[in-house]
mmCIF file of N, CA and C in Angstrom:
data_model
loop_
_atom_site.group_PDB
_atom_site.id
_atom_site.type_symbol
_atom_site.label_atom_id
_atom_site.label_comp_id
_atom_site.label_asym_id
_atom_site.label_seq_id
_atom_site.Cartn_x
_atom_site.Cartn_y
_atom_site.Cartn_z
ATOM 1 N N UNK A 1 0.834 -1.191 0.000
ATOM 2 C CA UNK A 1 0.000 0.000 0.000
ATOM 3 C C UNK A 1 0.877 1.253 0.000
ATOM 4 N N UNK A 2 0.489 2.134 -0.432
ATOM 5 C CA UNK A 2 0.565 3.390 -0.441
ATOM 6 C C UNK A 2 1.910 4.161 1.081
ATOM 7 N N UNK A 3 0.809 3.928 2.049
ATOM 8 C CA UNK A 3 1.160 3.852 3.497
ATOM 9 C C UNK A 3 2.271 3.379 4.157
ATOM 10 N N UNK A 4 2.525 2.077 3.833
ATOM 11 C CA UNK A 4 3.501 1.211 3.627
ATOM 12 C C UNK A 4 4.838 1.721 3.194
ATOM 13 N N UNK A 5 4.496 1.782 2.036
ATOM 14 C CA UNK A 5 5.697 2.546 1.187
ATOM 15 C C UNK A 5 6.225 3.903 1.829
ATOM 16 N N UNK A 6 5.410 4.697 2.242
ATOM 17 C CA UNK A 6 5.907 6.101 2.942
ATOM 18 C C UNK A 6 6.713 5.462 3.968
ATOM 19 N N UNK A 7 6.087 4.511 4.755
ATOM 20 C CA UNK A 7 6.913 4.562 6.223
ATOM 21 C C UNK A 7 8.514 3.487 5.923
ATOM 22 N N UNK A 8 7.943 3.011 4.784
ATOM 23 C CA UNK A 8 10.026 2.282 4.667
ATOM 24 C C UNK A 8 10.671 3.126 4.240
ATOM 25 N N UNK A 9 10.212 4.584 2.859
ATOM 26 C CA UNK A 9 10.611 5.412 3.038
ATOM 27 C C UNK A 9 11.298 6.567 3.850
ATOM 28 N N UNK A 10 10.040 6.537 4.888
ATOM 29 C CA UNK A 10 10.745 7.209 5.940
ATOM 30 C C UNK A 10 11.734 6.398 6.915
ATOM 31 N N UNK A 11 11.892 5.506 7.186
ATOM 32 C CA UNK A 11 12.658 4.595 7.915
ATOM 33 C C UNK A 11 14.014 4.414 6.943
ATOM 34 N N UNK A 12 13.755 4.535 5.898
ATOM 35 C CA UNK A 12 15.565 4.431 5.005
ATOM 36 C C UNK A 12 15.608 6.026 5.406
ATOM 37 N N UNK A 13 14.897 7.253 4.732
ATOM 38 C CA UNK A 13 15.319 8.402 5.145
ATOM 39 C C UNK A 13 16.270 8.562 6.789
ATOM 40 N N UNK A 14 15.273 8.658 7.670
ATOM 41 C CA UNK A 14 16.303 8.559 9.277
ATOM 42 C C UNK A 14 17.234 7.921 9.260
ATOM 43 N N UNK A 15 17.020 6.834 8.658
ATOM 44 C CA UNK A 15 18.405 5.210 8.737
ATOM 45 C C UNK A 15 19.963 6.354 8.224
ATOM 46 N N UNK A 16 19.193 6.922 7.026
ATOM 47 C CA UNK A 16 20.208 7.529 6.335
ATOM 48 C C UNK A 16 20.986 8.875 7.046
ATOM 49 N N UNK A 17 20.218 9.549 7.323
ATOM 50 C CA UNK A 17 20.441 10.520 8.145
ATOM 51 C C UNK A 17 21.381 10.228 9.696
ATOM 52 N N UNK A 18 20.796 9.446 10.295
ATOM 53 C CA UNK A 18 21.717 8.529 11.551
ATOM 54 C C UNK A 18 23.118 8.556 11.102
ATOM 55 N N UNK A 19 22.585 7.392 9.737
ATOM 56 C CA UNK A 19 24.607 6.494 8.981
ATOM 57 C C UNK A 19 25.292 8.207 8.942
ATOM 58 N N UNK A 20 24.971 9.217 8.388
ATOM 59 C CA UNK A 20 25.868 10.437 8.303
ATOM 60 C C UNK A 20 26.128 10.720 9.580
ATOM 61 N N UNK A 21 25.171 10.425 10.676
ATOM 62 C CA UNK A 21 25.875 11.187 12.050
ATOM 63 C C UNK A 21 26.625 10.470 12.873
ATOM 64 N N UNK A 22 26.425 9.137 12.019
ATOM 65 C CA UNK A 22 27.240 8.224 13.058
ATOM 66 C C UNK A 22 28.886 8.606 12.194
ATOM 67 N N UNK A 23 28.800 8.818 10.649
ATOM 68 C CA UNK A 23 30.416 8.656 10.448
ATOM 69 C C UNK A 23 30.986 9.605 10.415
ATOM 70 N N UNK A 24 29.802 11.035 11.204
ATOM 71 C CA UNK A 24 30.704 12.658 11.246
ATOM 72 C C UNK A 24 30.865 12.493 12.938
ATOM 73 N N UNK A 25 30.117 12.271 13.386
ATOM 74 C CA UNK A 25 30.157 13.183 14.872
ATOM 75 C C UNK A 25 30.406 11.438 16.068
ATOM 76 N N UNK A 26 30.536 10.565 15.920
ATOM 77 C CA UNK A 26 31.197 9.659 16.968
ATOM 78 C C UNK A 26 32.054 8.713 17.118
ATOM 79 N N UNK A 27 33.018 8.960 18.220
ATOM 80 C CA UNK A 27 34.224 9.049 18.048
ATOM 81 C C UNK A 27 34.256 7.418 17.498
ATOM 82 N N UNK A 28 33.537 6.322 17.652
ATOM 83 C CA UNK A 28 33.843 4.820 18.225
ATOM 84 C C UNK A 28 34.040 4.447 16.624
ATOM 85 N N UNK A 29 34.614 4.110 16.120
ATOM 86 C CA UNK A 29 35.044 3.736 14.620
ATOM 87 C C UNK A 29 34.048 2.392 14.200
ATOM 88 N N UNK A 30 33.735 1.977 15.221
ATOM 89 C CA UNK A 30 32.409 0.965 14.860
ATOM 90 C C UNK A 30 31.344 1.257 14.110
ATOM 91 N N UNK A 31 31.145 2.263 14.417
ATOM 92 C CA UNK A 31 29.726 3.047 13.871
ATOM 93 C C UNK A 31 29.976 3.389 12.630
ATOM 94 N N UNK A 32 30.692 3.532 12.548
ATOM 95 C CA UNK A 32 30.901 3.825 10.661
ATOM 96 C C UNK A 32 31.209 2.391 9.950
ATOM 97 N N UNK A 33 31.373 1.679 10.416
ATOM 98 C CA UNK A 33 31.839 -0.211 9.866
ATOM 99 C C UNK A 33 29.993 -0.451 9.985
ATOM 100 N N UNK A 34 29.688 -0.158 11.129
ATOM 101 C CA UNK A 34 28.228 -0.926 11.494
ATOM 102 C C UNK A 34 27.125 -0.293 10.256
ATOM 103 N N UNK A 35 27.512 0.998 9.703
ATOM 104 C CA UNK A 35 26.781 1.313 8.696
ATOM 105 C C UNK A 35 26.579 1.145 7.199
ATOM 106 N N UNK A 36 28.350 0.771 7.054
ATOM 107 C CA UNK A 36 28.862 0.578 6.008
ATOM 108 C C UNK A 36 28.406 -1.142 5.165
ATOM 109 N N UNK A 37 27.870 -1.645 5.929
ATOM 110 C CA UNK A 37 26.948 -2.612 5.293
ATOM 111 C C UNK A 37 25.578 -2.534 4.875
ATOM 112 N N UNK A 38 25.356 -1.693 5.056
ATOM 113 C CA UNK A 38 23.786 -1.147 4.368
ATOM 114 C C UNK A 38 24.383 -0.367 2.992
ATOM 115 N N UNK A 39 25.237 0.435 3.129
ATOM 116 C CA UNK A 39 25.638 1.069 2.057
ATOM 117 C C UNK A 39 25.970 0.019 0.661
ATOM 118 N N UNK A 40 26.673 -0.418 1.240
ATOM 119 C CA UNK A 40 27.259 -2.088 -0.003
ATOM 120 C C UNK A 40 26.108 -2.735 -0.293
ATOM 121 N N UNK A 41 25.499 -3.360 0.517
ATOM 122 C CA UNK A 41 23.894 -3.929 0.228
ATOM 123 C C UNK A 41 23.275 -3.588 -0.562
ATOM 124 N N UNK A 42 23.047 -2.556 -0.397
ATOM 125 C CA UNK A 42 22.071 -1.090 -1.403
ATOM 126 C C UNK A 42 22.314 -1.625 -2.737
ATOM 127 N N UNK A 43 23.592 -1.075 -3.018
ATOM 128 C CA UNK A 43 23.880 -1.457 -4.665
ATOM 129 C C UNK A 43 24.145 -2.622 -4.666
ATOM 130 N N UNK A 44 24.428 -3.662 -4.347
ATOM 131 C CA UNK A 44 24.762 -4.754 -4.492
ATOM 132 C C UNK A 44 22.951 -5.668 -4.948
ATOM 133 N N UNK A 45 22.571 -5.038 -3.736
ATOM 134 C CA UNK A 45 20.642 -5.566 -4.065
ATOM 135 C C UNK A 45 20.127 -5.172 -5.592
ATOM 136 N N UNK A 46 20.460 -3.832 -5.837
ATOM 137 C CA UNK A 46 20.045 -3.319 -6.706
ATOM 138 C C UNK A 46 20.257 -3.713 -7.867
ATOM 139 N N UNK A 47 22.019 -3.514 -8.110
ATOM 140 C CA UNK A 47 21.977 -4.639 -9.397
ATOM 141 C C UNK A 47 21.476 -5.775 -9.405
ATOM 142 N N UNK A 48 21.201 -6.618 -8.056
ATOM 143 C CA UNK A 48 20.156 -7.896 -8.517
ATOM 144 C C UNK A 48 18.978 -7.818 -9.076
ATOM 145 N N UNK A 49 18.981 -6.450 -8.549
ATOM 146 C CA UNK A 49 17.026 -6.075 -9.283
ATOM 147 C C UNK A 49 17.380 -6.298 -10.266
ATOM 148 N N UNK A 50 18.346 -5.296 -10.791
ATOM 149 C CA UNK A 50 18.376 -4.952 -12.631
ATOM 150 C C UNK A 50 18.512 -6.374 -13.265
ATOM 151 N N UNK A 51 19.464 -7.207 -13.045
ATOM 152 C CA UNK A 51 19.411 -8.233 -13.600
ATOM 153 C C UNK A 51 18.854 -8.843 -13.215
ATOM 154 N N UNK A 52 17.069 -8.863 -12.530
ATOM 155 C CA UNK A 52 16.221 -9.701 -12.872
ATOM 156 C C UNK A 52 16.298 -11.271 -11.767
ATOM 157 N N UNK A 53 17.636 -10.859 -10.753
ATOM 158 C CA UNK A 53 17.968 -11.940 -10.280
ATOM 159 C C UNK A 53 16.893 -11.608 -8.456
ATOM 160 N N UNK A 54 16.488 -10.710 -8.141
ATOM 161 C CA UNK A 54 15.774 -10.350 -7.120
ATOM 162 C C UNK A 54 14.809 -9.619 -7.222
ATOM 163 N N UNK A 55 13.764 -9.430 -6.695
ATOM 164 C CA UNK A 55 12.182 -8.688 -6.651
ATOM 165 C C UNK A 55 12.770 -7.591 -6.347
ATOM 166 N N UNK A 56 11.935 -6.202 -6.725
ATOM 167 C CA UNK A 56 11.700 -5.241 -5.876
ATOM 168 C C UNK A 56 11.970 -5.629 -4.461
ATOM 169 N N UNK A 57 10.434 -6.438 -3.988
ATOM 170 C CA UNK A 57 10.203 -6.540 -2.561
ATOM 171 C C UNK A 57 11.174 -7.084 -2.061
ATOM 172 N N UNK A 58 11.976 -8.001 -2.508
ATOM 173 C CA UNK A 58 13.650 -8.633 -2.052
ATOM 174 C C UNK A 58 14.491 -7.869 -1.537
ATOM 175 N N UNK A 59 14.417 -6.299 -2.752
ATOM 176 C CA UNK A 59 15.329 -5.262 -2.735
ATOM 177 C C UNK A 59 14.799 -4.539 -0.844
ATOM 178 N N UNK A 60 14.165 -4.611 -0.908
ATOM 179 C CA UNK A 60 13.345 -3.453 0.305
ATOM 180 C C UNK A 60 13.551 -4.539 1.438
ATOM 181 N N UNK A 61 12.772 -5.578 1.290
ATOM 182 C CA UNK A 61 13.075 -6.400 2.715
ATOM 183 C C UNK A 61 14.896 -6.852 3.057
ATOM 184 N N UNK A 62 15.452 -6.980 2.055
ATOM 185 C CA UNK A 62 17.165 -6.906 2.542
ATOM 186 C C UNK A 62 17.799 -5.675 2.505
ATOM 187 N N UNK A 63 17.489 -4.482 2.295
ATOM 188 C CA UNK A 63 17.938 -2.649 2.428
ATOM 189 C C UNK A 63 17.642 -2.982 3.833
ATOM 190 N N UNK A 64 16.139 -2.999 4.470
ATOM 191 C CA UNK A 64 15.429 -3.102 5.744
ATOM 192 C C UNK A 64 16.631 -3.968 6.865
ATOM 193 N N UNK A 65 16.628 -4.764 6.330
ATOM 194 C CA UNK A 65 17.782 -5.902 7.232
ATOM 195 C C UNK A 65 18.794 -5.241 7.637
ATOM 196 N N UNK A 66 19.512 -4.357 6.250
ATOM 197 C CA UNK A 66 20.801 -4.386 6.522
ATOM 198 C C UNK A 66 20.841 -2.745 7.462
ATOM 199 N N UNK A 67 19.794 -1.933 7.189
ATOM 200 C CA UNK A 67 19.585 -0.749 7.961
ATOM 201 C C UNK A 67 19.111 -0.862 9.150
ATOM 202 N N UNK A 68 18.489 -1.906 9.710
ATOM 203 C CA UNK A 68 18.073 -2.233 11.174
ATOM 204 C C UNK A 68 19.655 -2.785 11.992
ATOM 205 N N UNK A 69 20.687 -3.253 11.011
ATOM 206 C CA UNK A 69 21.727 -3.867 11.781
ATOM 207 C C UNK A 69 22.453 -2.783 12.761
ATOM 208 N N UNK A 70 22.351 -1.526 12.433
ATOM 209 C CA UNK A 70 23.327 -0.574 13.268
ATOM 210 C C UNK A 70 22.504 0.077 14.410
ATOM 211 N N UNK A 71 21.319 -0.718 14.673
ATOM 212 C CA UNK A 71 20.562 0.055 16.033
ATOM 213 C C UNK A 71 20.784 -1.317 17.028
ATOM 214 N N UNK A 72 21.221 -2.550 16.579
ATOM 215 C CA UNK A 72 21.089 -3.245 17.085
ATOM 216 C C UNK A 72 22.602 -3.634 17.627
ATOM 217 N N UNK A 73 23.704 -3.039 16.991
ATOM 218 C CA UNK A 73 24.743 -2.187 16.975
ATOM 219 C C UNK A 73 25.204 -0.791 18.320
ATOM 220 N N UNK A 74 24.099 -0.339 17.983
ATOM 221 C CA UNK A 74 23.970 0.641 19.043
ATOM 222 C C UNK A 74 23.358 0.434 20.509
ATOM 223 N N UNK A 75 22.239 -0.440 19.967
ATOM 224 C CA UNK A 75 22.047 -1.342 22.047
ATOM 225 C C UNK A 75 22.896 -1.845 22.595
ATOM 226 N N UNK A 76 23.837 -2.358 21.342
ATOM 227 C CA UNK A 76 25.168 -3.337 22.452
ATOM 228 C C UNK A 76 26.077 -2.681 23.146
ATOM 229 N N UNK A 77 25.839 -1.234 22.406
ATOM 230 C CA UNK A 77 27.370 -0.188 22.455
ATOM 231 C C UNK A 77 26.639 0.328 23.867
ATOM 232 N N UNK A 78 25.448 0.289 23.610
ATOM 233 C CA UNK A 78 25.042 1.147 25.218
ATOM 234 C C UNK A 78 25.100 0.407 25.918
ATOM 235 N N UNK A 79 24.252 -0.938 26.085
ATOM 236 C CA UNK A 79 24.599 -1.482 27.029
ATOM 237 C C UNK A 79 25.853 -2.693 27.512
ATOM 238 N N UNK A 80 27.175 -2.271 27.104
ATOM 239 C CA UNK A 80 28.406 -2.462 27.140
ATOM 240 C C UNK A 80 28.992 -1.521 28.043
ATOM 241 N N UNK A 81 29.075 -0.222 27.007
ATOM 242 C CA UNK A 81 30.292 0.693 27.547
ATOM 243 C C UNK A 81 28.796 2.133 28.147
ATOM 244 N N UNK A 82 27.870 1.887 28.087
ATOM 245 C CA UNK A 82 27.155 3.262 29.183
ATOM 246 C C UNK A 82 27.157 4.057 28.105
ATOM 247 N N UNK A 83 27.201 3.756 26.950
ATOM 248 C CA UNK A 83 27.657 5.149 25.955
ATOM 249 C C UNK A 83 26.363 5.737 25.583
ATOM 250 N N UNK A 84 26.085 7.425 25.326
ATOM 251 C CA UNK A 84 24.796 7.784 25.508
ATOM 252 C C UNK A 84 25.069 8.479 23.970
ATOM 253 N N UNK A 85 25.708 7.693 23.373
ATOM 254 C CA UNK A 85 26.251 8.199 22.003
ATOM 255 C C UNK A 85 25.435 8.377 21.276
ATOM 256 N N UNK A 86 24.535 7.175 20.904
ATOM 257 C CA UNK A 86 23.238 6.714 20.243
ATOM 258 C C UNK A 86 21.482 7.713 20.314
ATOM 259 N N UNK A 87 21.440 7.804 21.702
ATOM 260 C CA UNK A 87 20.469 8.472 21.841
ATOM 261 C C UNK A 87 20.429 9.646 22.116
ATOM 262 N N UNK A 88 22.135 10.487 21.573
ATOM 263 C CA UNK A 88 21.971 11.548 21.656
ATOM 264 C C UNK A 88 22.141 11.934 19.993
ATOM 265 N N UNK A 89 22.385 10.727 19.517
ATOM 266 C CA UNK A 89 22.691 10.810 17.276
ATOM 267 C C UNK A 89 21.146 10.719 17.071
ATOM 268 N N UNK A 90 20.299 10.017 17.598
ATOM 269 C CA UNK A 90 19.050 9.442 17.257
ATOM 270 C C UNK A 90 18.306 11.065 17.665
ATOM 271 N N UNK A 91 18.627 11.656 18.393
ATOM 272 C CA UNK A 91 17.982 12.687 18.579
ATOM 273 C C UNK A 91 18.151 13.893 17.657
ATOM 274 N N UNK A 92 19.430 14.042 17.485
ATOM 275 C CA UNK A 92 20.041 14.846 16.353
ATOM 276 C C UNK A 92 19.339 14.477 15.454
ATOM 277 N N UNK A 93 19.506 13.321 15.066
ATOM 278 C CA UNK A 93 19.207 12.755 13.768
ATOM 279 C C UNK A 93 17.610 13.145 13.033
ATOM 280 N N UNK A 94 16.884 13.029 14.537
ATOM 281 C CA UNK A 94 15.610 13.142 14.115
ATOM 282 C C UNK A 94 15.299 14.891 13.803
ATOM 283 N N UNK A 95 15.780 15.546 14.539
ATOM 284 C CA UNK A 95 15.519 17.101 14.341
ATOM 285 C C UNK A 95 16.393 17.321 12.858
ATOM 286 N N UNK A 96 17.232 16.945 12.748
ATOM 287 C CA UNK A 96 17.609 16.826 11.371
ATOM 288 C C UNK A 96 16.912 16.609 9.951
ATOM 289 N N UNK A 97 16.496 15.158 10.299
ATOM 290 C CA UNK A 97 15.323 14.864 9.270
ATOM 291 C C UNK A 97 14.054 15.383 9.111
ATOM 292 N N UNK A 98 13.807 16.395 10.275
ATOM 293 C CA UNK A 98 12.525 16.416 10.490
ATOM 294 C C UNK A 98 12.646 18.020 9.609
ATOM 295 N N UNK A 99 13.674 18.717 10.385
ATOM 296 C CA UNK A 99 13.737 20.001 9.240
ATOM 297 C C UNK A 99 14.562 19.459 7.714
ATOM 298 N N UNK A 100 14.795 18.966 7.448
ATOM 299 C CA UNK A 100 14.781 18.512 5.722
ATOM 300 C C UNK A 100 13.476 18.445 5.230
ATOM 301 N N UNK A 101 13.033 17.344 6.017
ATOM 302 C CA UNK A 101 11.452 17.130 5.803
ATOM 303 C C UNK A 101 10.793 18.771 5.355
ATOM 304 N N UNK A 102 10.981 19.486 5.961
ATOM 305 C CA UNK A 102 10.413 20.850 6.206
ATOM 306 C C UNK A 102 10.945 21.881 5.113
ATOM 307 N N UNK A 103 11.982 21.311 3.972
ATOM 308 C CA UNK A 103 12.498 21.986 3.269
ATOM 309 C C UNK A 103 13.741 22.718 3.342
ATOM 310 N N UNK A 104 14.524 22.460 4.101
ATOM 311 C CA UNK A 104 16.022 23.397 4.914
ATOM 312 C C UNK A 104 17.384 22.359 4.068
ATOM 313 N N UNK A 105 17.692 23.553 3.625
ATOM 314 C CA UNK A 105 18.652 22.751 2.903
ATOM 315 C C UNK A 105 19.287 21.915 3.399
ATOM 316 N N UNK A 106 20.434 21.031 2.607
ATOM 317 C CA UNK A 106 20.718 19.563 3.523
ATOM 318 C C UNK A 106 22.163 20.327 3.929
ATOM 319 N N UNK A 107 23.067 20.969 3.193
ATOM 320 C CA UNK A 107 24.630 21.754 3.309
ATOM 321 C C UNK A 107 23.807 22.541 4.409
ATOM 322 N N UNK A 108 22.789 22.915 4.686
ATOM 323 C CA UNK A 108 23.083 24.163 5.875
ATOM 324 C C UNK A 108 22.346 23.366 7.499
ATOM 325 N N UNK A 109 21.852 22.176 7.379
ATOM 326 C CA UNK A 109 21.932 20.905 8.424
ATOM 327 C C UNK A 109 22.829 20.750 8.369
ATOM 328 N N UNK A 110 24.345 19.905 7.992
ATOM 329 C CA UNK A 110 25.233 19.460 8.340
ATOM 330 C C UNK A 110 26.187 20.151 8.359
ATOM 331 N N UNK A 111 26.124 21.370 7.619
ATOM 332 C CA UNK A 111 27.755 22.247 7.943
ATOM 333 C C UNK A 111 27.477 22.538 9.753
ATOM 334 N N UNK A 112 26.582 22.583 10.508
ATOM 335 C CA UNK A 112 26.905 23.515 11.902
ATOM 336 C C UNK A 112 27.363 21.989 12.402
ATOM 337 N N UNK A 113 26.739 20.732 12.242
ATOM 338 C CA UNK A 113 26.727 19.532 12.991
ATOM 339 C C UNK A 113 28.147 18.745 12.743
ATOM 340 N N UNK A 114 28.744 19.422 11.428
ATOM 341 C CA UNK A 114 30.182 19.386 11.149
ATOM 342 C C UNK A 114 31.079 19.906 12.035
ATOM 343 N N UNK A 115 30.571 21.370 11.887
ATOM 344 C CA UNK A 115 31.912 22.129 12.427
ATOM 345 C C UNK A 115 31.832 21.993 14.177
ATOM 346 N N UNK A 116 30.414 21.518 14.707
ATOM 347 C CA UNK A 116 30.706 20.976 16.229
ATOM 348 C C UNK A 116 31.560 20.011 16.494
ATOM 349 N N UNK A 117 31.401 19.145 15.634
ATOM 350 C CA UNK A 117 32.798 17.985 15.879
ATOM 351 C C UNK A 117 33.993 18.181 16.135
#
């Protein structure tokens, strides 16, 4: 449905938005490895589309997989090392997406969230 489609949409949108704040703004070098498999996936799925070797819906339910792996990534990191890394990116992240959403350019979101680093 229709509905459907918006909200995996919106769930790759944030996913996406997060993967940038995890590989600008925290320090743990994990977080950029933990994301970097959704990125490879992506195209890797995709050319399966093209050549006919995977569905659409294949394409979306393994993007989904590989973008859920870095929150699950991020529970371990918290509840390991106490790190409040996550739910302070997830928060960023969301006021982030939420003014894109709203039309604000994407260079004038990340240049201030840059130059805090």
């Amino acid at each position: 449905s229709i509905e459907t489609q918006k909200r995996f949409k919106s769930f790759y949108a944030y996913s996406q938005f997060l993967a940038t704040g995890a590989c600008i703004t925290v320090g743990n070098p994990a977080w950029s490895l933990a994301v970097l498999l959704a990125i490879q996936m992506a195209s890797l799925l995709m050319t399966l589309v093209r050549k006919g070797l995977l569905s659409a819906k294949g394409y979306h339910v393994g993007y989904t997989i590989t973008l859920a792996l870095p929150y699950f990534v991020a529970m371990r990191d918290m509840a390991i090392s106490k790190s409040l890394d996550f739910p302070v990116m997830a928060g960023i992240g969301w006021v982030l997406y939420q003014l894109r959403r709203h039309g604000v350019n994407k260079y004038a979101l990340w240049l201030p969230v840059y130059a805090f680093r």
